[in-house]
JSON list of C-alpha atoms in Angstrom, two decimals:
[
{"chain": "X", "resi": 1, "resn": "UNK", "atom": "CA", "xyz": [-66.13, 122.86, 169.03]},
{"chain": "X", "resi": 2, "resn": "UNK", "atom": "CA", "xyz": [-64.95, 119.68, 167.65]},
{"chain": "X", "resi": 3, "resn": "UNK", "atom": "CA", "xyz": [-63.12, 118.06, 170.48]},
{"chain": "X", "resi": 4, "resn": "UNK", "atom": "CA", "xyz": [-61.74, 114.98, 167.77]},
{"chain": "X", "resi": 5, "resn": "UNK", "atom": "CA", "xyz": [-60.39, 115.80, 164.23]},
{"chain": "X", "resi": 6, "resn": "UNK", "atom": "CA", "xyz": [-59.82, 113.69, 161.36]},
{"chain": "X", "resi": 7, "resn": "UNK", "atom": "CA", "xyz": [-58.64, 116.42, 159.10]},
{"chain": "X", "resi": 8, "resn": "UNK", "atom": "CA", "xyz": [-58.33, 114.32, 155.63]},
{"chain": "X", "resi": 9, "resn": "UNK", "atom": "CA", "xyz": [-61.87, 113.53, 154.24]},
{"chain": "X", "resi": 10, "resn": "UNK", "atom": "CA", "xyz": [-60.46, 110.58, 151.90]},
{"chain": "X", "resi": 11, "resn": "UNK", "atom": "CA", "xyz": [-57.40, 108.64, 151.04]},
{"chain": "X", "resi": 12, "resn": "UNK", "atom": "CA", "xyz": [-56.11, 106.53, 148.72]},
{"chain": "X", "resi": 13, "resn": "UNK", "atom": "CA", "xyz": [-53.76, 103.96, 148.62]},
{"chain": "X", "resi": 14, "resn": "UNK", "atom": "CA", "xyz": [-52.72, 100.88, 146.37]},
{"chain": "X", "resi": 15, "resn": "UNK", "atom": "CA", "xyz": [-53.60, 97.29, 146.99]},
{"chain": "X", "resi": 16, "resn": "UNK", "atom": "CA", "xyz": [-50.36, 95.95, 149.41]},
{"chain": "X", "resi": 17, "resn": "UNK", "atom": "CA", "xyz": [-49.31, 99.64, 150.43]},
{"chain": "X", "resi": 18, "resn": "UNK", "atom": "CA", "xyz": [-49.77, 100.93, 154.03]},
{"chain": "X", "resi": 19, "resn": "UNK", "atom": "CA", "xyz": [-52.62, 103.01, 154.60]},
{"chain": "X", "resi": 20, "resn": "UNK", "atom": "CA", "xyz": [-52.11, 105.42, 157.50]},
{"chain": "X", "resi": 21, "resn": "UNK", "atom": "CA", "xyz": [-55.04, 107.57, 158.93]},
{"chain": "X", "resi": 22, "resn": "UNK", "atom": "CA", "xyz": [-54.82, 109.96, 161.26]},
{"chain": "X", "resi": 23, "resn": "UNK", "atom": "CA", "xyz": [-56.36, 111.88, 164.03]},
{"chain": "X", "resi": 24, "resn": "UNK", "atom": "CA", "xyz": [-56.25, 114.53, 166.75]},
{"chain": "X", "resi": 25, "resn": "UNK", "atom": "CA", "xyz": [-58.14, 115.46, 170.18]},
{"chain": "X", "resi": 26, "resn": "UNK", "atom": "CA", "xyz": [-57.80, 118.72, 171.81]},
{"chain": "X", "resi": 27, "resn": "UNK", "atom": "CA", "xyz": [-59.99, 117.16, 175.07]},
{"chain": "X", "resi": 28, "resn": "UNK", "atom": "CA", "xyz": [-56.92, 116.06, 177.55]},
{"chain": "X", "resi": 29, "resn": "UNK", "atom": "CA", "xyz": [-59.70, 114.11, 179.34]},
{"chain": "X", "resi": 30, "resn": "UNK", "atom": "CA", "xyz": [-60.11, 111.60, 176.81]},
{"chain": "X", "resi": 31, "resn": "UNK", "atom": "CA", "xyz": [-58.20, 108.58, 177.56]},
{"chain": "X", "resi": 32, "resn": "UNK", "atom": "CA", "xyz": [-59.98, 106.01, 175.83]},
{"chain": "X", "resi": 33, "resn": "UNK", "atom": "CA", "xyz": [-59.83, 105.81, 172.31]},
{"chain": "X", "resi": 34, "resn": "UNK", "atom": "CA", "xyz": [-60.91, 103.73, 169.60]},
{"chain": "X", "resi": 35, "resn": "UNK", "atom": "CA", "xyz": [-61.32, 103.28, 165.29]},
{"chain": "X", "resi": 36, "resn": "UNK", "atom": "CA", "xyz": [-64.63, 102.56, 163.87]},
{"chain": "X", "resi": 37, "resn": "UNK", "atom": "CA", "xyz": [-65.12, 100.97, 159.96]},
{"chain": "X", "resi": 38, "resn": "UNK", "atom": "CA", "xyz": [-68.31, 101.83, 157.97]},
{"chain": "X", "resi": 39, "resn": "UNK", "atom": "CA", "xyz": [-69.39, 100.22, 154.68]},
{"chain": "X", "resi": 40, "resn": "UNK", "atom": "CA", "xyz": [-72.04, 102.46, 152.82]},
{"chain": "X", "resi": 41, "resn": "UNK", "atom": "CA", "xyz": [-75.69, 101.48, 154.52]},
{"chain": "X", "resi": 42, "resn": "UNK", "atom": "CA", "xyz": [-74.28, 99.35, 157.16]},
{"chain": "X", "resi": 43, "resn": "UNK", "atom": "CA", "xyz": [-73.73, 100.75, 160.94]},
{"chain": "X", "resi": 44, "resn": "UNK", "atom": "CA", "xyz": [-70.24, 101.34, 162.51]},
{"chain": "X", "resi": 45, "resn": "UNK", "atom": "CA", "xyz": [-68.09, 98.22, 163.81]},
{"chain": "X", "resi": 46, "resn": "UNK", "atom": "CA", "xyz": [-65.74, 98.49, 166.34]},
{"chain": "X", "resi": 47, "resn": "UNK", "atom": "CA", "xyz": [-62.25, 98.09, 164.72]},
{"chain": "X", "resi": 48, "resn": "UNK", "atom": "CA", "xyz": [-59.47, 98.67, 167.59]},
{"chain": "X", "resi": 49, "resn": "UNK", "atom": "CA", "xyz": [-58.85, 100.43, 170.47]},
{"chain": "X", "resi": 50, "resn": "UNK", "atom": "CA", "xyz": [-56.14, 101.81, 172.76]},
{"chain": "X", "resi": 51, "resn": "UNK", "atom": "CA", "xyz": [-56.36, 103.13, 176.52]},
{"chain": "X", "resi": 52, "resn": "UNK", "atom": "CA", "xyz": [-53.68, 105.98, 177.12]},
{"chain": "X", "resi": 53, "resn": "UNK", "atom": "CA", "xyz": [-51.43, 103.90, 179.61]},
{"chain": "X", "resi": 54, "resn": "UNK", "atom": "CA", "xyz": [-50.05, 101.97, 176.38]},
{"chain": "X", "resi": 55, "resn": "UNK", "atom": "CA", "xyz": [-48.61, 103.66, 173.07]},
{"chain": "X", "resi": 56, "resn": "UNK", "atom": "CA", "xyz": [-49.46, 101.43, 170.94]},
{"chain": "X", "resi": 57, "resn": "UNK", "atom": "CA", "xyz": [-51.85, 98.01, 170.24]},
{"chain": "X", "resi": 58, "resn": "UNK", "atom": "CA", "xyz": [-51.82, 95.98, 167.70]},
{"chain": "X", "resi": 59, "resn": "UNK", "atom": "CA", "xyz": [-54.25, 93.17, 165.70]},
{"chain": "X", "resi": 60, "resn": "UNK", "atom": "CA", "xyz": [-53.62, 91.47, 163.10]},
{"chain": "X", "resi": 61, "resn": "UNK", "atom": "CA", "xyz": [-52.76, 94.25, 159.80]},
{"chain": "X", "resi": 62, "resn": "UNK", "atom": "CA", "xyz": [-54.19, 97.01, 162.56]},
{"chain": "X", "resi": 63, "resn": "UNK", "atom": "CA", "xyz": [-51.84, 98.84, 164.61]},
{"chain": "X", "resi": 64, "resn": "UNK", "atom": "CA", "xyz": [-52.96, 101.86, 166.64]},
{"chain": "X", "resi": 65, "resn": "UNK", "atom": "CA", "xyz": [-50.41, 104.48, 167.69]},
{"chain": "X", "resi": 66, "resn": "UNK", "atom": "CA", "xyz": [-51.26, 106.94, 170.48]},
{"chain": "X", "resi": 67, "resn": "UNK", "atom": "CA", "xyz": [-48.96, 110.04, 171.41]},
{"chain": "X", "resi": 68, "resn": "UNK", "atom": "CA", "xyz": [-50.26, 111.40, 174.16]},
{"chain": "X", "resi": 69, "resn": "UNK", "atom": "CA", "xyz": [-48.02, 114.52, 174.78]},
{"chain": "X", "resi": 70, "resn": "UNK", "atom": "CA", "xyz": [-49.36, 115.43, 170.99]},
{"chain": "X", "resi": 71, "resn": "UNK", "atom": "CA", "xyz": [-53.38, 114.39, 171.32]},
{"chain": "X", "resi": 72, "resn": "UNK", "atom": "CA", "xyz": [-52.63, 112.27, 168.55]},
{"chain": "X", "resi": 73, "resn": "UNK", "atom": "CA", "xyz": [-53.71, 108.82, 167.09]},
{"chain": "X", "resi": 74, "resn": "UNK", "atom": "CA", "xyz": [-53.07, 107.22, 163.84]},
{"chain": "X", "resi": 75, "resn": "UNK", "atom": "CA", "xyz": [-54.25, 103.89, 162.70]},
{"chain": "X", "resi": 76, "resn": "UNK", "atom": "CA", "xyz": [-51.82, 102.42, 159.92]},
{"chain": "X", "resi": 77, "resn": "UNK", "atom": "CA", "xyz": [-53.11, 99.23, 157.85]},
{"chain": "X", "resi": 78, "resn": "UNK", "atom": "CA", "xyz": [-50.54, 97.03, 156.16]},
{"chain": "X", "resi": 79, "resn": "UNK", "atom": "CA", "xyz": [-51.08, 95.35, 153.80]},
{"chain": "X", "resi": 80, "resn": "UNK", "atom": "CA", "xyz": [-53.92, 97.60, 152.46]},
{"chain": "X", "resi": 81, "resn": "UNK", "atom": "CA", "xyz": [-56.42, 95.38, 150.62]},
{"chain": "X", "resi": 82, "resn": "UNK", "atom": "CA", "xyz": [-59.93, 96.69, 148.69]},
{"chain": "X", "resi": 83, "resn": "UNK", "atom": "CA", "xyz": [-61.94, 95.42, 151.33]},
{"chain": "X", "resi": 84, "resn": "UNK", "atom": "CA", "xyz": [-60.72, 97.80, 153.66]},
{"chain": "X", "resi": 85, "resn": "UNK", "atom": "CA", "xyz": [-62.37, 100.52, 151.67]},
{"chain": "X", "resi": 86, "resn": "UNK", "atom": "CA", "xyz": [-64.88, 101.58, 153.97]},
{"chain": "X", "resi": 87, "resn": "UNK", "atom": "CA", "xyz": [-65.03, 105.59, 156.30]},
{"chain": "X", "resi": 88, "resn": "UNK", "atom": "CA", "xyz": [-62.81, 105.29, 158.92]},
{"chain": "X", "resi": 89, "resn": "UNK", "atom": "CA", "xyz": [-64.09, 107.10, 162.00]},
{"chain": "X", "resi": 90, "resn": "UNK", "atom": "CA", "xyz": [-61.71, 107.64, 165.00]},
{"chain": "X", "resi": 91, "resn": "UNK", "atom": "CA", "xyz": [-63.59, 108.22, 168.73]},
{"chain": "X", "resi": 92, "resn": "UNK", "atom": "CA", "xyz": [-62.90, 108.74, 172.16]},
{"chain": "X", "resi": 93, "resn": "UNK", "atom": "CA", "xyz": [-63.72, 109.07, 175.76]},
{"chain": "X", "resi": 94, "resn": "UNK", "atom": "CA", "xyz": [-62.91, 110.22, 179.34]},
{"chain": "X", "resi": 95, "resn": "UNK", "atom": "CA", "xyz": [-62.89, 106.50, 180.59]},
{"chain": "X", "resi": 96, "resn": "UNK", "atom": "CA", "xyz": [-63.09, 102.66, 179.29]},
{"chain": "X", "resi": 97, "resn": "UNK", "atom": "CA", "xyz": [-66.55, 102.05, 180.92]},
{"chain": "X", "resi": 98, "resn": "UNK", "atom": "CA", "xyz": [-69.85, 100.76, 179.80]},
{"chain": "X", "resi": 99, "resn": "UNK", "atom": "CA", "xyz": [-71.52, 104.17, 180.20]},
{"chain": "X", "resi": 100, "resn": "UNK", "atom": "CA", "xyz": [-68.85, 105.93, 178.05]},
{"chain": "X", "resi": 101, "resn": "UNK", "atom": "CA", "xyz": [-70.05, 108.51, 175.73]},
{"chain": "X", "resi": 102, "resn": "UNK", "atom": "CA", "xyz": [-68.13, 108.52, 173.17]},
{"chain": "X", "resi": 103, "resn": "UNK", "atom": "CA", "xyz": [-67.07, 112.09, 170.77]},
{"chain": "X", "resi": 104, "resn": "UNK", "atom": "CA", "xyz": [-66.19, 110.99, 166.92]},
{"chain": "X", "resi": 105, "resn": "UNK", "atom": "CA", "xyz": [-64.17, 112.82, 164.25]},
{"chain": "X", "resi": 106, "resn": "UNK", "atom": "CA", "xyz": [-65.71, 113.51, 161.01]},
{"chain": "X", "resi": 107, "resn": "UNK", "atom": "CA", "xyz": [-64.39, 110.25, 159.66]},
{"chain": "X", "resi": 108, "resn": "UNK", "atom": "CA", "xyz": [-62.12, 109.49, 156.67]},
{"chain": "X", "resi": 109, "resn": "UNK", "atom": "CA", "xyz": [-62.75, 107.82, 153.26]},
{"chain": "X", "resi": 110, "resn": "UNK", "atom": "CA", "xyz": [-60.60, 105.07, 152.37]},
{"chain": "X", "resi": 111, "resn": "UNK", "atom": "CA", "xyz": [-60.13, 103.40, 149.16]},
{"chain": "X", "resi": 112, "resn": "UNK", "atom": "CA", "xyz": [-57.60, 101.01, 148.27]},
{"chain": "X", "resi": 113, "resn": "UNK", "atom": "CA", "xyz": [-56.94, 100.48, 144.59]},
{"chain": "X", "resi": 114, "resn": "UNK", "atom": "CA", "xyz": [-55.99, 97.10, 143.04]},
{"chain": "T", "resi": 1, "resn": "UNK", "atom": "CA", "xyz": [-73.17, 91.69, 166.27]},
{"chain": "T", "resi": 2, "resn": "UNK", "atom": "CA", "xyz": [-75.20, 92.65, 169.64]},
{"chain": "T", "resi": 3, "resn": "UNK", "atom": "CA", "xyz": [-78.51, 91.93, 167.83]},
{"chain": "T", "resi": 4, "resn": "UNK", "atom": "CA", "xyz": [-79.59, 95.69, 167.28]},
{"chain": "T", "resi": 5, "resn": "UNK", "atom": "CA", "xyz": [-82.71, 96.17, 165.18]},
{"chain": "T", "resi": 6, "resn": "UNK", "atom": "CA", "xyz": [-83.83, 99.70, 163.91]},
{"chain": "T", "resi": 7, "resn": "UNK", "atom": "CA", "xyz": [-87.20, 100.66, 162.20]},
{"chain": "T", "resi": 8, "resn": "UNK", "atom": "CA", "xyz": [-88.11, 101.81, 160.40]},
{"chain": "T", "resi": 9, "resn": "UNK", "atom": "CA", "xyz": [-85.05, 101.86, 157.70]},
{"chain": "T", "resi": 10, "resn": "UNK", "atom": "CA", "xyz": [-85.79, 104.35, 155.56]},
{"chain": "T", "resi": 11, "resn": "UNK", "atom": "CA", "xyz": [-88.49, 107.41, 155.74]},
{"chain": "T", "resi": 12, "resn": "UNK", "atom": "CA", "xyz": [-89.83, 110.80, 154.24]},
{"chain": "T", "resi": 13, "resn": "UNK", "atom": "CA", "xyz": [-91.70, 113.14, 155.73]},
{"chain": "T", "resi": 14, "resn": "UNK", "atom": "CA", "xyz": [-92.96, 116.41, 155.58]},
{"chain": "T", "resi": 15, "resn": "UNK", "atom": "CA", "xyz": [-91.63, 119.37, 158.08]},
{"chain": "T", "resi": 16, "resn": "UNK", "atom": "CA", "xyz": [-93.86, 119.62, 161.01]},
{"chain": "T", "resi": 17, "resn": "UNK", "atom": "CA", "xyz": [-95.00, 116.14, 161.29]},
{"chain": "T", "resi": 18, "resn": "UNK", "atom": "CA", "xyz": [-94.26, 114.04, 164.20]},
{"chain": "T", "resi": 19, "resn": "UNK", "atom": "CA", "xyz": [-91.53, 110.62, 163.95]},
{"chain": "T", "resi": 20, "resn": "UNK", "atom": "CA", "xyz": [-90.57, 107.88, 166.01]},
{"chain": "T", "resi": 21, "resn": "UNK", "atom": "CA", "xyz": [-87.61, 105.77, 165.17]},
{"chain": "T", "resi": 22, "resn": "UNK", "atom": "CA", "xyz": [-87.16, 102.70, 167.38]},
{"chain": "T", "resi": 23, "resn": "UNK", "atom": "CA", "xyz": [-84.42, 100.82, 168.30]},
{"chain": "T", "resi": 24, "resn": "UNK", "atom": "CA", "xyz": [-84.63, 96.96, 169.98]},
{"chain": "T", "resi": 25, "resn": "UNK", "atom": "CA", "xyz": [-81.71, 95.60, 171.43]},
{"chain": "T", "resi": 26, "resn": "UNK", "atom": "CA", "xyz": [-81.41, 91.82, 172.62]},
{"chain": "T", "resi": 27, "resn": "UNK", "atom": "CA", "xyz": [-78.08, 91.27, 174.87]},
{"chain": "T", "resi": 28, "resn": "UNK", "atom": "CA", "xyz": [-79.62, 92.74, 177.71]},
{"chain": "T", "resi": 29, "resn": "UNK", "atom": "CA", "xyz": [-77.05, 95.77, 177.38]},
{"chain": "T", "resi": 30, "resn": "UNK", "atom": "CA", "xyz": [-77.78, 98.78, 179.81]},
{"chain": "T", "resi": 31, "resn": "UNK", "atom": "CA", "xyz": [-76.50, 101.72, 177.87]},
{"chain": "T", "resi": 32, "resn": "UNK", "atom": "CA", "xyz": [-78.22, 102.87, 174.49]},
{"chain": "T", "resi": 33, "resn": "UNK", "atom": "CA", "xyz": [-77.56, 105.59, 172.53]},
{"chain": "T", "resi": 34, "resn": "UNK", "atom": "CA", "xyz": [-78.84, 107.18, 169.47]},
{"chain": "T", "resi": 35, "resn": "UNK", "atom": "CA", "xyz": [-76.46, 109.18, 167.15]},
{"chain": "T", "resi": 36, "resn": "UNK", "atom": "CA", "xyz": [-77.42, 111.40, 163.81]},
{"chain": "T", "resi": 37, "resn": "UNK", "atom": "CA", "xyz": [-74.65, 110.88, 161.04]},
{"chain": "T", "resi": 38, "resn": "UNK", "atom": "CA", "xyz": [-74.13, 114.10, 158.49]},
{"chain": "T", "resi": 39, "resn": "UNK", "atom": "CA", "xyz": [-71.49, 114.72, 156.55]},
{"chain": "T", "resi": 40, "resn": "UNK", "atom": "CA", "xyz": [-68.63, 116.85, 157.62]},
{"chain": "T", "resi": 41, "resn": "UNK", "atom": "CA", "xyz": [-69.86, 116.39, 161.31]},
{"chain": "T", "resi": 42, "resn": "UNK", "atom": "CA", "xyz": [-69.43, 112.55, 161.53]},
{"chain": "T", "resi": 43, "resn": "UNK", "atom": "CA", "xyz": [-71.23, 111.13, 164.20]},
{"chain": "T", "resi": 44, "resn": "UNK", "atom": "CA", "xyz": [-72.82, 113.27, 166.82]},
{"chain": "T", "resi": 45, "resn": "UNK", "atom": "CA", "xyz": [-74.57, 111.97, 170.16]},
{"chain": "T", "resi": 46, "resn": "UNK", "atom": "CA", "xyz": [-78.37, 113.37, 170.37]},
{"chain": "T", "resi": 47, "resn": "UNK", "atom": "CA", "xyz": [-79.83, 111.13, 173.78]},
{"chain": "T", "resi": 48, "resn": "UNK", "atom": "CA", "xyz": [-78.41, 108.44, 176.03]},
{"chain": "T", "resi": 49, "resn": "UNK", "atom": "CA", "xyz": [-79.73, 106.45, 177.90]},
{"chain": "T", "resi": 50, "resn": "UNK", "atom": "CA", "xyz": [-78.52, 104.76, 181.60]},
{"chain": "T", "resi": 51, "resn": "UNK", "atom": "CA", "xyz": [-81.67, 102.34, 182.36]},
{"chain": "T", "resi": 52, "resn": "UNK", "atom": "CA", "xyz": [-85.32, 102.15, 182.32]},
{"chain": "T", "resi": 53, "resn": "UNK", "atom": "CA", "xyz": [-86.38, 105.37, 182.36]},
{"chain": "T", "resi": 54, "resn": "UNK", "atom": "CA", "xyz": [-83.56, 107.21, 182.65]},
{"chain": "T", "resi": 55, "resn": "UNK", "atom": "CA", "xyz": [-82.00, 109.41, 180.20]},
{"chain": "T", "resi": 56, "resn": "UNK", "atom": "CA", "xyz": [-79.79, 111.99, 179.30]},
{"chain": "T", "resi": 57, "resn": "UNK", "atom": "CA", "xyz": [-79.13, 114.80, 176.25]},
{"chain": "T", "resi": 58, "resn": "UNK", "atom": "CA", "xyz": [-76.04, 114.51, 174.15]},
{"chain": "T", "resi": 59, "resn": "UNK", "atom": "CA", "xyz": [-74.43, 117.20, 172.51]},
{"chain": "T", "resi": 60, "resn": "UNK", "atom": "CA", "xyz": [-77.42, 117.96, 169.85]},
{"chain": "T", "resi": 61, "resn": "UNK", "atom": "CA", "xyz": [-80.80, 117.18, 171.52]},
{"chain": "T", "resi": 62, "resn": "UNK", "atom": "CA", "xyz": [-83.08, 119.87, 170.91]},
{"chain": "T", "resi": 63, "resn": "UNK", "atom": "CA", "xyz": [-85.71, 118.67, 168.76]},
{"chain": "T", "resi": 64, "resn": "UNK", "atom": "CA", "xyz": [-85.55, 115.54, 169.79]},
{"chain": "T", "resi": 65, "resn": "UNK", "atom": "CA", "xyz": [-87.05, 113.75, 173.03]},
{"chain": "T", "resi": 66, "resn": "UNK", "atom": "CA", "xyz": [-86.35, 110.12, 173.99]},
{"chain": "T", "resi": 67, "resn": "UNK", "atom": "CA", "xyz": [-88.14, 107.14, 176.01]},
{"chain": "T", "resi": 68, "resn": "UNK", "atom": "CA", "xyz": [-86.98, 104.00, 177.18]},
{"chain": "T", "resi": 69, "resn": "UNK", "atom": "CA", "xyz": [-89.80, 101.97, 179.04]},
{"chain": "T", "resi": 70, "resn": "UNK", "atom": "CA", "xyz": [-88.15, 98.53, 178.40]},
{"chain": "T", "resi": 71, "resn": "UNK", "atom": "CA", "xyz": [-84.48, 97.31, 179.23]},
{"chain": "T", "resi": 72, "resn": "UNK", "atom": "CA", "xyz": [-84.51, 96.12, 175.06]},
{"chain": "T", "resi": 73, "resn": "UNK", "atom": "CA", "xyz": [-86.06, 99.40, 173.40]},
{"chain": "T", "resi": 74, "resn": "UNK", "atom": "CA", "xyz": [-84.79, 103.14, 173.01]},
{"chain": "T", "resi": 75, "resn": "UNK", "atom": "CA", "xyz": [-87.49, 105.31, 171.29]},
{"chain": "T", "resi": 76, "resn": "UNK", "atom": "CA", "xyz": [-86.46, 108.49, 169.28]},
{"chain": "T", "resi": 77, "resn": "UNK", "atom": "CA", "xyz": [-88.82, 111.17, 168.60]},
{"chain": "T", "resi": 78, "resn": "UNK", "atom": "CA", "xyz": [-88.57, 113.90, 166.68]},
{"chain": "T", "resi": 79, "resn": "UNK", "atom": "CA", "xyz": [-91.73, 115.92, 167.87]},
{"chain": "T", "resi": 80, "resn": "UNK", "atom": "CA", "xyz": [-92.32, 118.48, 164.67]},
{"chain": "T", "resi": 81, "resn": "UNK", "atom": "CA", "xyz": [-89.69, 117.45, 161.82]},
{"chain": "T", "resi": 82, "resn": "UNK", "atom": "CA", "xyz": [-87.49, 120.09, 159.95]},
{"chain": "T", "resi": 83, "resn": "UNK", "atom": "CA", "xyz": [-85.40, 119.58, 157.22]},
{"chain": "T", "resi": 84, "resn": "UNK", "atom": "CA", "xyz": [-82.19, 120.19, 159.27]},
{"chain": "T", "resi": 85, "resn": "UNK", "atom": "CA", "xyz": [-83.17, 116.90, 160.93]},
{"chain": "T", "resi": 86, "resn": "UNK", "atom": "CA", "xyz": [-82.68, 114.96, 157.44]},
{"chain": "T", "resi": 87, "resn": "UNK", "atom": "CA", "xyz": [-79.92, 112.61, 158.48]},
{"chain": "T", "resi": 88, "resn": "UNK", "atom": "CA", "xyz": [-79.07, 108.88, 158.89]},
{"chain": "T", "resi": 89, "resn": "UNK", "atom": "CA", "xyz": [-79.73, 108.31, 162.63]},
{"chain": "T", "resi": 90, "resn": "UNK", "atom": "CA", "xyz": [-77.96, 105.24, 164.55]},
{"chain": "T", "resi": 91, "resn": "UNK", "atom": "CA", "xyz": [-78.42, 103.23, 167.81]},
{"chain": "T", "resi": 92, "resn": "UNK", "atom": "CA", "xyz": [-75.96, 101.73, 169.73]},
{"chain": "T", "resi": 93, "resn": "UNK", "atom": "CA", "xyz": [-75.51, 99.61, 172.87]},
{"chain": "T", "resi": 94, "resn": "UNK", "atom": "CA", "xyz": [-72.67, 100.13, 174.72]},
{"chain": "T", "resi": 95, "resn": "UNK", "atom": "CA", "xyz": [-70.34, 97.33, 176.92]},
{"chain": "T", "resi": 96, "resn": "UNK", "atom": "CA", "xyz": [-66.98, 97.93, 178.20]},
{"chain": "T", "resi": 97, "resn": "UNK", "atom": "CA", "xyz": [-66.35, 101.47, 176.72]},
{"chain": "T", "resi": 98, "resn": "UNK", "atom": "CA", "xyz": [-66.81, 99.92, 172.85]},
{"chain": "T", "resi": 99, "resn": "UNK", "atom": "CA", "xyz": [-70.60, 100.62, 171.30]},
{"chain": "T", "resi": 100, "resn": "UNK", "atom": "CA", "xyz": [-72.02, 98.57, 169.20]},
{"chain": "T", "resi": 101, "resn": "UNK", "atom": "CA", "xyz": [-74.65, 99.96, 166.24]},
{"chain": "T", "resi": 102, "resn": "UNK", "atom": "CA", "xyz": [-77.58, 99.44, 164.25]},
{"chain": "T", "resi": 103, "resn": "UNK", "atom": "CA", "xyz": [-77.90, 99.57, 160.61]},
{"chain": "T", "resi": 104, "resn": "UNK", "atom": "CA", "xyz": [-79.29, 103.26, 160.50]},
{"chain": "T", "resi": 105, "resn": "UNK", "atom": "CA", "xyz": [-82.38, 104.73, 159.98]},
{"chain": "T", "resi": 106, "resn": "UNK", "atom": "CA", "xyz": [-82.22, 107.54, 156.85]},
{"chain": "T", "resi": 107, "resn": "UNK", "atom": "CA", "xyz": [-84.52, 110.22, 157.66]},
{"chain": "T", "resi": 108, "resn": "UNK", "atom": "CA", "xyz": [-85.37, 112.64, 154.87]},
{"chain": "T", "resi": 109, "resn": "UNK", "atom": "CA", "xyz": [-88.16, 115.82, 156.40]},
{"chain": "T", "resi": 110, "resn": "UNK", "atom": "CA", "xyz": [-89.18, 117.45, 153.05]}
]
């Protein structure tokens, strides 16, 4: 039972274009939620997160959108650049706490062109 | 960067033979983890641990047993290796509902 979903296994986009990835939770528990970034034979680093009392959060070229009525996330990048190549994985959990286990999608391949 | 250290990086072994792959942690963090990475499946939680000494399963323990004697170490074991346990395995501390992970340990059981 896969409680998160990234249902696209890769995208691509051009250097400068928006990259938008996307993601869905059937768990209406989950009110925590964040975006991991993985370069080949490195670990997971935290990218951005978003607790389900806001709709959206935004840093820098990351913006995370949450619709809650849909159990929906997206993460949109803009301006794309090569270096954000990397799997994205989206996660969540039942509460913003240190003991937190968190449930990931599959993840998503991103590469941006130049 | 919360100073997580796996070993060892990379292994191959043959089914049936015991494993340990250790993680060593040095920001004092009280939560560890260790999640198996496999394509199509993304990352899945195997043990977790809440202290010294106590631990708990994730959603795809069996075959696997953990220990965590120190604050700064989180031992996985994989008691008799099968190939369906050929993965990339990952620590991770956690603080404030974000984890932070190692660099991965690739397991290949032949």
């Amino acid at each position: 039972d896969q409680q998160v979903k990234q249902n696209s296994p890769s995208l691509s986009v051009q250097e400068g274009r928006i990259s938008i990835l996307n993601c869905d939770y059937t768990n209406s528990m989950f009110d925590y939620f964040l975006w991991y970034k993985k370069y080949p034979a490195e670990g997971p680093t935290f990218l951005i997160s978003i607790s389900s009392i806001k709709d959206k959060n935004e840093d820098g070229r990351f913006t995370v959108f949450l619709n809650k009525s849909a159990k929906h996330l997206s993460l949109h990048i803009v301006p794309s650049q090569p270096g954000d190549s990397a799997v994205y994985f989206c996660a969540a959990s039942a509460e913003e706490t240190s003991g937190s286990r968190l449930t990931f999608g599959e993840g998503t391949q991103l590469t941006v062109n130049p | 960067d919360a100073g997580i250290t796996q070993s060892p990086r990379h292994k191959v072994t043959e089914t049936g033979t015991p494993v340990t792959l250790r993680c060593h942690q040095t920001e004092n963090h009280r939560y560890m983890y260790w999640y198996r990475q496999d394509p199509g499946h993304g990352l899945r939680l195997i043990h977790y641990s809440y202290g010294v000494k106590d631990t708990d399963k994730g959603e795809v323990s069996d075959g696997y047993s953990v220990s965590r004697s120190k604050t700064e170490d989180f031992l996985l074991t994989l008691e008799s290796a099968t190939s369906s346990q050929t993965s990339v395995y990952f620590c991770a501390t956690g603080r404030a509902g974000e984890l932070f992970f190692g660099e991965g340990s690739r397991l290949t059981v032949l």
